[in-house]
XYZ file of N, CA, C and O in Angstrom:
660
model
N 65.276 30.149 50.258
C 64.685 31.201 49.443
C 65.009 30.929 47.981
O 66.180 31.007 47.609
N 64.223 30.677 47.298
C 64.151 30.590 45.432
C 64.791 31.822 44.672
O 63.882 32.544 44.261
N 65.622 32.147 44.454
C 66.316 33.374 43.210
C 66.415 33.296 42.370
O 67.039 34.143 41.731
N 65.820 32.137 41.759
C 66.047 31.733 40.130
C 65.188 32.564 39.810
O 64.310 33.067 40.511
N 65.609 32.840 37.940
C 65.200 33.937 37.226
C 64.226 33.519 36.490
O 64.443 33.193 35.323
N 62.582 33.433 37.214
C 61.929 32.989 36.108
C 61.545 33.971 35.067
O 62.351 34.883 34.880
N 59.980 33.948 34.036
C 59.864 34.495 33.515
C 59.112 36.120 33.621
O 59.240 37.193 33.030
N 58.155 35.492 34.902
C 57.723 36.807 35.859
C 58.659 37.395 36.170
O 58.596 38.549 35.747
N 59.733 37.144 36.839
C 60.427 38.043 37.422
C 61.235 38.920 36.281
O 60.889 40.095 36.157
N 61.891 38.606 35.761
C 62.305 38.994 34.585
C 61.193 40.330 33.508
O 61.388 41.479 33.111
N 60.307 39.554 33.428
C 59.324 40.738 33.234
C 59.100 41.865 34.163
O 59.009 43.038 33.800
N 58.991 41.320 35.749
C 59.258 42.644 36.808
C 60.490 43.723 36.333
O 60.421 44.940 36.163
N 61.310 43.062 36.228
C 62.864 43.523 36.650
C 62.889 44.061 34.770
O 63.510 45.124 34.778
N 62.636 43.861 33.874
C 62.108 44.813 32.490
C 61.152 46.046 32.925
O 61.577 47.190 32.764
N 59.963 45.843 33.431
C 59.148 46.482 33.603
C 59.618 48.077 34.985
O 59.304 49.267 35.002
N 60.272 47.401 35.698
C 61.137 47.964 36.782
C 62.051 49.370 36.143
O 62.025 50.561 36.452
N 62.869 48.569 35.083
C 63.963 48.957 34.744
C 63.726 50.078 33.425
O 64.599 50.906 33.162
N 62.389 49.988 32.611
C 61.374 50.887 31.520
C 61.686 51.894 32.650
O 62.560 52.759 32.600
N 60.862 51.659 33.652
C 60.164 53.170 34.507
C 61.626 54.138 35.133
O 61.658 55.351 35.339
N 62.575 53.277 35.299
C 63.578 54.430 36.139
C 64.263 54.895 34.948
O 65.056 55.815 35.148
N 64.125 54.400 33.541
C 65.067 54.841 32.433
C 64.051 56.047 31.768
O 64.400 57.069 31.177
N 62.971 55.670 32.007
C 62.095 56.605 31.716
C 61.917 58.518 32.717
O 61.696 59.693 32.423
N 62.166 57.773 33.786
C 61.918 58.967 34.895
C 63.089 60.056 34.664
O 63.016 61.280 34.773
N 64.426 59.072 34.235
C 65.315 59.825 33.913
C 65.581 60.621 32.694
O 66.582 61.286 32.428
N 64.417 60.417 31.946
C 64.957 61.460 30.657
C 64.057 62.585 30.714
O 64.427 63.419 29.888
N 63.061 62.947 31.325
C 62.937 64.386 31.882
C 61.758 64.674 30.863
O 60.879 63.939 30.413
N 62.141 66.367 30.610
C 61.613 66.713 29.672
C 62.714 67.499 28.774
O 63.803 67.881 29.203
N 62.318 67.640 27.679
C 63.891 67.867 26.350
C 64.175 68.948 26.903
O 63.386 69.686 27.494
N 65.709 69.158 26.691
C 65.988 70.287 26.678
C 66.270 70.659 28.099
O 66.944 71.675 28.264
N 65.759 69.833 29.420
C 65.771 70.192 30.383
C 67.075 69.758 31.755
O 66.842 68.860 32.564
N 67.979 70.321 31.772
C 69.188 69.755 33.164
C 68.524 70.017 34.554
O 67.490 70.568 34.933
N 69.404 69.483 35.049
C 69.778 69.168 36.495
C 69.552 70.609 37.172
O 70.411 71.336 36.674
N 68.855 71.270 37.994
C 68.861 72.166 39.075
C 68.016 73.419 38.365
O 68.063 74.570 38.800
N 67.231 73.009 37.195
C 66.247 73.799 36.265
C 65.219 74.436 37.074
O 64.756 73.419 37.591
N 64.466 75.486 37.599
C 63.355 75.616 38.290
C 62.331 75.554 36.922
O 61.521 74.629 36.966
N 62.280 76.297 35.894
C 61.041 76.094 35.146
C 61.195 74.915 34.125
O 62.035 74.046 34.364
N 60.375 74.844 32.929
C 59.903 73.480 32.705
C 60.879 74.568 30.969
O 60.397 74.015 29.981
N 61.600 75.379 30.614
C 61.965 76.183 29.742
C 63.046 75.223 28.587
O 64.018 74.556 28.943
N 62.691 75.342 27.573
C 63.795 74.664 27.014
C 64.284 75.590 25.569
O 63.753 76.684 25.378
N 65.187 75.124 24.722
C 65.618 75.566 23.690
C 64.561 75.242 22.670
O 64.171 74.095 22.447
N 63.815 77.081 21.642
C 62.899 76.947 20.724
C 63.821 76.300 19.998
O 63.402 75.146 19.910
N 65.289 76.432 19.179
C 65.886 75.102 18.302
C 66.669 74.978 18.348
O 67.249 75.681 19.175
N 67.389 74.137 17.664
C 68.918 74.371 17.619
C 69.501 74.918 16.836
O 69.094 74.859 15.676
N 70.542 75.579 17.113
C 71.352 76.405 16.601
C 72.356 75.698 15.476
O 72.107 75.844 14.280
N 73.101 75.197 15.765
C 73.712 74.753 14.687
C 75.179 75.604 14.771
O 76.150 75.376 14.050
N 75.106 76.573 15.758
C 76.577 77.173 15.588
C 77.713 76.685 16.202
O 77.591 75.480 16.426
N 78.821 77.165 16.580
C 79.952 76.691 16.543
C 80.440 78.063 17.019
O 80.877 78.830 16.161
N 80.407 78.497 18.454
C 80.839 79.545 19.074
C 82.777 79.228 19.013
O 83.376 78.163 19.161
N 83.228 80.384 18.785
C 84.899 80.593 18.915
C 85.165 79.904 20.496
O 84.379 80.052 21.432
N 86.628 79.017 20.568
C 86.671 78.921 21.705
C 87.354 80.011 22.892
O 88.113 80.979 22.838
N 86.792 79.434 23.733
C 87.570 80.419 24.945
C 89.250 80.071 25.292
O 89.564 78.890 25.443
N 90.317 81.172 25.409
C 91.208 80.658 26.134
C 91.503 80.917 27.405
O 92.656 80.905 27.835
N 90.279 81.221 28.232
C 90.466 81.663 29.298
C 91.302 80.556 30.557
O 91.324 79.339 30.740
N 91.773 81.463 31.071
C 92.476 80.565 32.327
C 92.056 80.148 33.433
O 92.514 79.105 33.899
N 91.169 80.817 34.041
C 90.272 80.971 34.987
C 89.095 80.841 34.866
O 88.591 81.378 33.880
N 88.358 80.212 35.654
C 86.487 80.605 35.818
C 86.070 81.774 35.351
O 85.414 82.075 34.354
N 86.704 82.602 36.502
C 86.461 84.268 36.403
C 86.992 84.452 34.842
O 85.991 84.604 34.142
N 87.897 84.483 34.241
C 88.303 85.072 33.080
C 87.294 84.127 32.175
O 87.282 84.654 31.062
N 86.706 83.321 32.168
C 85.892 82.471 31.671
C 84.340 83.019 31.109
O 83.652 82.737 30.129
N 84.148 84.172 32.549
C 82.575 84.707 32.680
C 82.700 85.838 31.781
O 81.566 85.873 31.304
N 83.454 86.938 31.155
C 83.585 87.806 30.112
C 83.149 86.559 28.732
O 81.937 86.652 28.540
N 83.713 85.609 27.893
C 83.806 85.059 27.404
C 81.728 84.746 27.038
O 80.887 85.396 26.418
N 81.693 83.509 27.779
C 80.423 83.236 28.654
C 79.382 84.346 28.270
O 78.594 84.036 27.377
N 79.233 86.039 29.013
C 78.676 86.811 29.070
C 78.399 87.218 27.420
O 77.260 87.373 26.978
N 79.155 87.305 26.917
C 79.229 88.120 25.437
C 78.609 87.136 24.564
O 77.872 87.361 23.604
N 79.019 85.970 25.040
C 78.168 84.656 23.773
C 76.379 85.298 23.960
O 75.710 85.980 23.184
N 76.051 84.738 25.290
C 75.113 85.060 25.869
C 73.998 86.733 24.499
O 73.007 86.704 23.770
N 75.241 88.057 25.001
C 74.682 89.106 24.349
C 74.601 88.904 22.453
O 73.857 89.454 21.641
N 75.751 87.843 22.254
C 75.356 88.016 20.689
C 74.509 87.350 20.275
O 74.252 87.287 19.073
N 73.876 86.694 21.195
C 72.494 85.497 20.486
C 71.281 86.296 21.007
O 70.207 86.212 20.411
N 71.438 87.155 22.226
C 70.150 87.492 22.636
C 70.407 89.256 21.980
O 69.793 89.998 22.748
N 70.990 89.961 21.026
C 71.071 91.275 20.449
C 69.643 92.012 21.140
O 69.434 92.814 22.050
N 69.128 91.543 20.532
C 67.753 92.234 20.700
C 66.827 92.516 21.787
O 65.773 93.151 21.760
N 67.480 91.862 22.853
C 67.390 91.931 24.751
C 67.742 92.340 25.584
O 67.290 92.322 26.729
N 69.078 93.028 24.957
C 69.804 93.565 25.988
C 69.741 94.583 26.253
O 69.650 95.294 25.252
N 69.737 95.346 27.566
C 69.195 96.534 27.795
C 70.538 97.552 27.049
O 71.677 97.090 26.981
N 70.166 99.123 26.466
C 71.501 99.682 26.451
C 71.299 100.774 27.143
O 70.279 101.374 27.482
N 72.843 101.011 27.365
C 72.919 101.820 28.528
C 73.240 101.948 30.107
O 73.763 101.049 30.765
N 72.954 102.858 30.472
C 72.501 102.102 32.362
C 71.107 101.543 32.517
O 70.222 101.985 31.784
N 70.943 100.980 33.054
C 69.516 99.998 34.142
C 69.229 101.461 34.752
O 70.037 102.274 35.199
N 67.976 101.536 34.645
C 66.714 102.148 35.481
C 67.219 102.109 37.442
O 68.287 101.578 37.749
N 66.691 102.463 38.075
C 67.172 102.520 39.446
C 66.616 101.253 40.111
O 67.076 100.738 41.130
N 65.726 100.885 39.510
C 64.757 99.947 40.323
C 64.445 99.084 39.240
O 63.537 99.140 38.410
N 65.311 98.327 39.396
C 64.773 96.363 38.363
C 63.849 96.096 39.086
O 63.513 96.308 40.251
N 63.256 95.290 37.694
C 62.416 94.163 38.015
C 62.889 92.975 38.618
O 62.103 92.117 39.018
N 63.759 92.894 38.685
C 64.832 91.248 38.866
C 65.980 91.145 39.064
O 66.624 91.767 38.219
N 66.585 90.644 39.797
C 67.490 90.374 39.815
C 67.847 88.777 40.351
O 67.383 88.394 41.425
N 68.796 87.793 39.428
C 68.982 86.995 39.783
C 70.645 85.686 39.929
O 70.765 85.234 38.790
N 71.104 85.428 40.305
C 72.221 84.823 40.398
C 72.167 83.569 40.011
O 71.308 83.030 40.709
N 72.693 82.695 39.158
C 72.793 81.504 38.338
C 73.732 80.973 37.752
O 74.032 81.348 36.618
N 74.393 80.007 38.370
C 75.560 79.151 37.926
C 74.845 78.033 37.167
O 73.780 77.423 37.259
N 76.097 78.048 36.246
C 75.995 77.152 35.040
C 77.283 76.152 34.794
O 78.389 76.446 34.340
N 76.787 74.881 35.239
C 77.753 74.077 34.994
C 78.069 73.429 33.407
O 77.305 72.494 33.169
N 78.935 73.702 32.394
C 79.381 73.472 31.356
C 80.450 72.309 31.095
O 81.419 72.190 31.844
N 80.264 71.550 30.128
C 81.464 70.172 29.787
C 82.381 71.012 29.071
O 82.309 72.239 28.993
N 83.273 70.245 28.539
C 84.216 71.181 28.577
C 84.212 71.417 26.820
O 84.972 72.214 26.268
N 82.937 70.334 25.897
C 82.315 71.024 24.899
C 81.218 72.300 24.606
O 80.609 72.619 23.585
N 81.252 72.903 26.033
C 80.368 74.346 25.865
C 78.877 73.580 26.188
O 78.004 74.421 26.403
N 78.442 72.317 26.261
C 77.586 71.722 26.466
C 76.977 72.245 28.341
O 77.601 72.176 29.400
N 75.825 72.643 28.111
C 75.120 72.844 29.946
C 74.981 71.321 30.284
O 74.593 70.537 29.418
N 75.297 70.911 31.538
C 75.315 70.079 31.684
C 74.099 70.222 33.372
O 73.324 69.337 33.733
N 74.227 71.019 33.787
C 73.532 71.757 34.862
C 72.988 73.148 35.410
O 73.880 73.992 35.322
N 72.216 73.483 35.762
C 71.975 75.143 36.779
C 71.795 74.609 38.158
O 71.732 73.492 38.672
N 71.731 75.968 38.595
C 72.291 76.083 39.912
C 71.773 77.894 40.165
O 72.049 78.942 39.582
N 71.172 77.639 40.982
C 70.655 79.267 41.448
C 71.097 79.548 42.632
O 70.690 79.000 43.656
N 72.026 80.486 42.579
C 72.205 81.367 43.969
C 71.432 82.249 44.368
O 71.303 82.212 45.591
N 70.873 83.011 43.885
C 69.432 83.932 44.163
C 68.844 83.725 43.119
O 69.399 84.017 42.059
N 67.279 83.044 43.139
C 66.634 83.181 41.952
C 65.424 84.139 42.362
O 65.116 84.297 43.543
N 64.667 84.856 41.161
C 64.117 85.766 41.662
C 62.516 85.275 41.498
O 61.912 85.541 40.458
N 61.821 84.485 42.679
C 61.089 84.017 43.099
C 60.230 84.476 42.629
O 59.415 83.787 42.016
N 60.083 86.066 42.774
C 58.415 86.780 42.276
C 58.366 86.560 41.203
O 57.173 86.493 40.908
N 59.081 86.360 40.212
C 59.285 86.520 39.324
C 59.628 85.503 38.340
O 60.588 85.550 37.571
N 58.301 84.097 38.482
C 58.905 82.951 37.892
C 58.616 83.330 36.278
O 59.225 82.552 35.542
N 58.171 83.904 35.867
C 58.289 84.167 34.520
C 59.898 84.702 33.889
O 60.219 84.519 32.715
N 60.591 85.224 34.679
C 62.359 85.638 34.134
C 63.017 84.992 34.371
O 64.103 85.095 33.802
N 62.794 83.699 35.535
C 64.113 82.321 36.048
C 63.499 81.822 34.557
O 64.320 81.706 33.648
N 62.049 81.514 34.268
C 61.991 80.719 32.883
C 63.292 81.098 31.543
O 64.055 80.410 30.865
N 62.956 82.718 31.683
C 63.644 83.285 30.287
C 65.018 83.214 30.829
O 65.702 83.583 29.874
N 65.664 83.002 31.626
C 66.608 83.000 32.093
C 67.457 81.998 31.344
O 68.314 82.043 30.461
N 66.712 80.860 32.242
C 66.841 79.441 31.668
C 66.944 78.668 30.202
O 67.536 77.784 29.582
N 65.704 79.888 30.110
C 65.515 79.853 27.997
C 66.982 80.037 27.410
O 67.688 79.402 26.626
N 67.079 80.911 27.970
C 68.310 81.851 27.385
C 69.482 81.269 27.001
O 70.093 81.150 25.939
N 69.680 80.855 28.415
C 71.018 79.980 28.552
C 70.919 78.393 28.253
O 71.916 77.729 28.533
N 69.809 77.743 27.712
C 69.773 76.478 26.817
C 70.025 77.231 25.294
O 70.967 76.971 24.546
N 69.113 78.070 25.073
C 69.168 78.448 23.393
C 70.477 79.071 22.900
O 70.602 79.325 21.702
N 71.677 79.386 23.971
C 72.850 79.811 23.708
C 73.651 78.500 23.944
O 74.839 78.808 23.846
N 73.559 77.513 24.144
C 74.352 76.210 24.137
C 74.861 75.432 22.787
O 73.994 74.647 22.403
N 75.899 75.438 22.059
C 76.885 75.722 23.331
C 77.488 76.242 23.534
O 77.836 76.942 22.583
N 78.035 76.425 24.490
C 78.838 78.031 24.945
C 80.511 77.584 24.316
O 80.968 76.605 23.726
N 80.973 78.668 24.731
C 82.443 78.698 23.760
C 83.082 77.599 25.001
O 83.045 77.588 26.231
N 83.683 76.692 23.923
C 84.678 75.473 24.893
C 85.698 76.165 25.591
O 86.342 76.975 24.925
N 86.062 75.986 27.105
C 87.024 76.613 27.713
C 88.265 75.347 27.398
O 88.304 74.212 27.873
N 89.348 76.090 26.307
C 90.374 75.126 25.797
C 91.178 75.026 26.883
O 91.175 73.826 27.157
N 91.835 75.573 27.624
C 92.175 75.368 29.153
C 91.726 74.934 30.047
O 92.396 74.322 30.878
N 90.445 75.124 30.143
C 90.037 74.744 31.614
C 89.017 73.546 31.433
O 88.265 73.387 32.395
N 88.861 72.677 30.370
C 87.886 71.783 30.170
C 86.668 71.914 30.892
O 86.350 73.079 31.131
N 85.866 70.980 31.323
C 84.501 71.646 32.104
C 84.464 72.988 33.011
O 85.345 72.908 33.867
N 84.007 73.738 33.066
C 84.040 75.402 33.911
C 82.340 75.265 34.105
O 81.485 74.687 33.434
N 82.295 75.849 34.998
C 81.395 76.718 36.226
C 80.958 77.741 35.517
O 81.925 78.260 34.961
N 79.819 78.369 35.227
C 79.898 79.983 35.097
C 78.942 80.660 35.712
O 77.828 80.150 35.589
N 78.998 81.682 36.361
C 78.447 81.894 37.416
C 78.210 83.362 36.983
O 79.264 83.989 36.884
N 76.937 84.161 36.663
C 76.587 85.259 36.628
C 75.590 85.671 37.221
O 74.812 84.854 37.713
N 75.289 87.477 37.356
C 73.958 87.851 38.046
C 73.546 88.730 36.821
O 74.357 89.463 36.254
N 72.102 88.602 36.409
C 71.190 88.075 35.567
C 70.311 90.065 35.988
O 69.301 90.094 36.691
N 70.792 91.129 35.550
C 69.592 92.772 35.895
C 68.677 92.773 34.906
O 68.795 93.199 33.757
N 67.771 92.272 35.429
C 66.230 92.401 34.497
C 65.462 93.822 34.514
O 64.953 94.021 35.617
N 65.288 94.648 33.778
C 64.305 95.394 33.279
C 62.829 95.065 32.976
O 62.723 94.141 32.169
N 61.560 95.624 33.450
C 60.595 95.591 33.713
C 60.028 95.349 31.689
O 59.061 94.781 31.183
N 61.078 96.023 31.159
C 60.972 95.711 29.736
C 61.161 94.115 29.134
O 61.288 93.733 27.971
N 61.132 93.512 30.144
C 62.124 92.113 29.559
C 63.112 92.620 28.701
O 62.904 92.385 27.511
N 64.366 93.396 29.036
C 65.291 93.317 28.781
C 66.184 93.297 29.900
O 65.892 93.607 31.055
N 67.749 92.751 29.299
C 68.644 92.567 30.725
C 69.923 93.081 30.649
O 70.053 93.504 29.500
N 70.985 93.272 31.314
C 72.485 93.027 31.040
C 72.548 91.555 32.200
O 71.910 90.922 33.041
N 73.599 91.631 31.599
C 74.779 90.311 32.782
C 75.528 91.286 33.585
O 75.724 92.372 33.039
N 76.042 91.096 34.922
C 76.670 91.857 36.005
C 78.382 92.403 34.883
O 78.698 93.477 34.372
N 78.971 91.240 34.919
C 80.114 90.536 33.936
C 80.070 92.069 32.993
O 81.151 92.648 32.873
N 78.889 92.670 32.373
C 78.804 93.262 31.119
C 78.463 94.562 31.292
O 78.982 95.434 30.595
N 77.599 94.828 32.190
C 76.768 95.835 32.478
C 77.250 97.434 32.126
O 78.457 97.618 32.276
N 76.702 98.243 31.817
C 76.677 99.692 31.838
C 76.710 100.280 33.021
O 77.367 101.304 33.207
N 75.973 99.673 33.991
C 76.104 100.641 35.284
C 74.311 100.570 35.383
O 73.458 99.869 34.840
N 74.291 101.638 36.328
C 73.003 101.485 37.026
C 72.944 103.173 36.995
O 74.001 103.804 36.972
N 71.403 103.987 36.996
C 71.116 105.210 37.045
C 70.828 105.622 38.614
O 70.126 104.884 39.305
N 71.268 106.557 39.025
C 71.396 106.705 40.822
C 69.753 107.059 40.621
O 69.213 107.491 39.602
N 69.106 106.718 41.986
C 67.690 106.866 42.708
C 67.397 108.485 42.945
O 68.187 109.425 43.036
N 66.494 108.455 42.985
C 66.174 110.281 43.735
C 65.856 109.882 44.950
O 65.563 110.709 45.814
């Protein structure tokens, strides 16, 4: 069998090697376990305070509040209505520069692919999140109460909920 490297092959093995470097860069803005195609309108340019949390869990207060000071103008106040529009669960894997490095949906709310988008929006256009100075890369894992208003809280944050009749 011949294995020498001619010039065809070499051109294969270029041509080969374009397409999987290519497949891998996605679309901008976009990680690992993304359901919509959502990315960051720009960059920010900030420089969130770091976290000293010790824990994951003590991590998600931290996490949650970055989240409310970039999105002010979204967040529901108060208690939630009895009956959301949404509800959804979404881990976020972070480097341990506040950088997303991944999502991850534990309940995403299917009917509702228009709020996994803003979801997603959300949590690219808040990147990067405050560096956990203890815990280098962290997990963060929240559930996501959507209002029919497109507005939300985080579980982590919430006011509470208004009882049903």
């Amino acid at each position: 069998m011949n294995r020498q490297l001619t010039p065809r092959r070499l051109a294969l093995a270029a041509s080969v090697l374009s397409a999987l470097w290519l497949a891998g860069c996605g679309s901008p803005g976009a990680v690992s376990g993304q359901l919509s195609s959502a990315s960051p309108s720009s960059a920010s340019g900030r420089v969130p305070r770091a976290s000293n949390a010790a824990t994951a869990r003590d991590y998600r207060r931290d996490a949650a509040r970055h989240i409310y000071e970039i999105n002010r103008s979204r967040i529901y106040g108060g208690q939630l209505p009895p009956m959301l529009y949404a509800v959804g669960t979404l881990q976020v894997n972070l480097d341990a520069g506040g950088k997303v490095v991944s999502m991850h949906w534990l309940r995403a709310p299917q009917h509702a692919p228009e709020v996994i988008a803003e979801i997603e929006r959300a949590v690219l256009q808040a990147a990067p999140f405050p560096a956990a100075t203890r815990l280098g890369a962290v997990t963060w894992t929240d559930t996501w109460l959507w209002d029919k208003s497109g507005r939300f809280q985080l579980d982590t944050l919430t006011e509470g909920q208004q009882q049903g009749d």
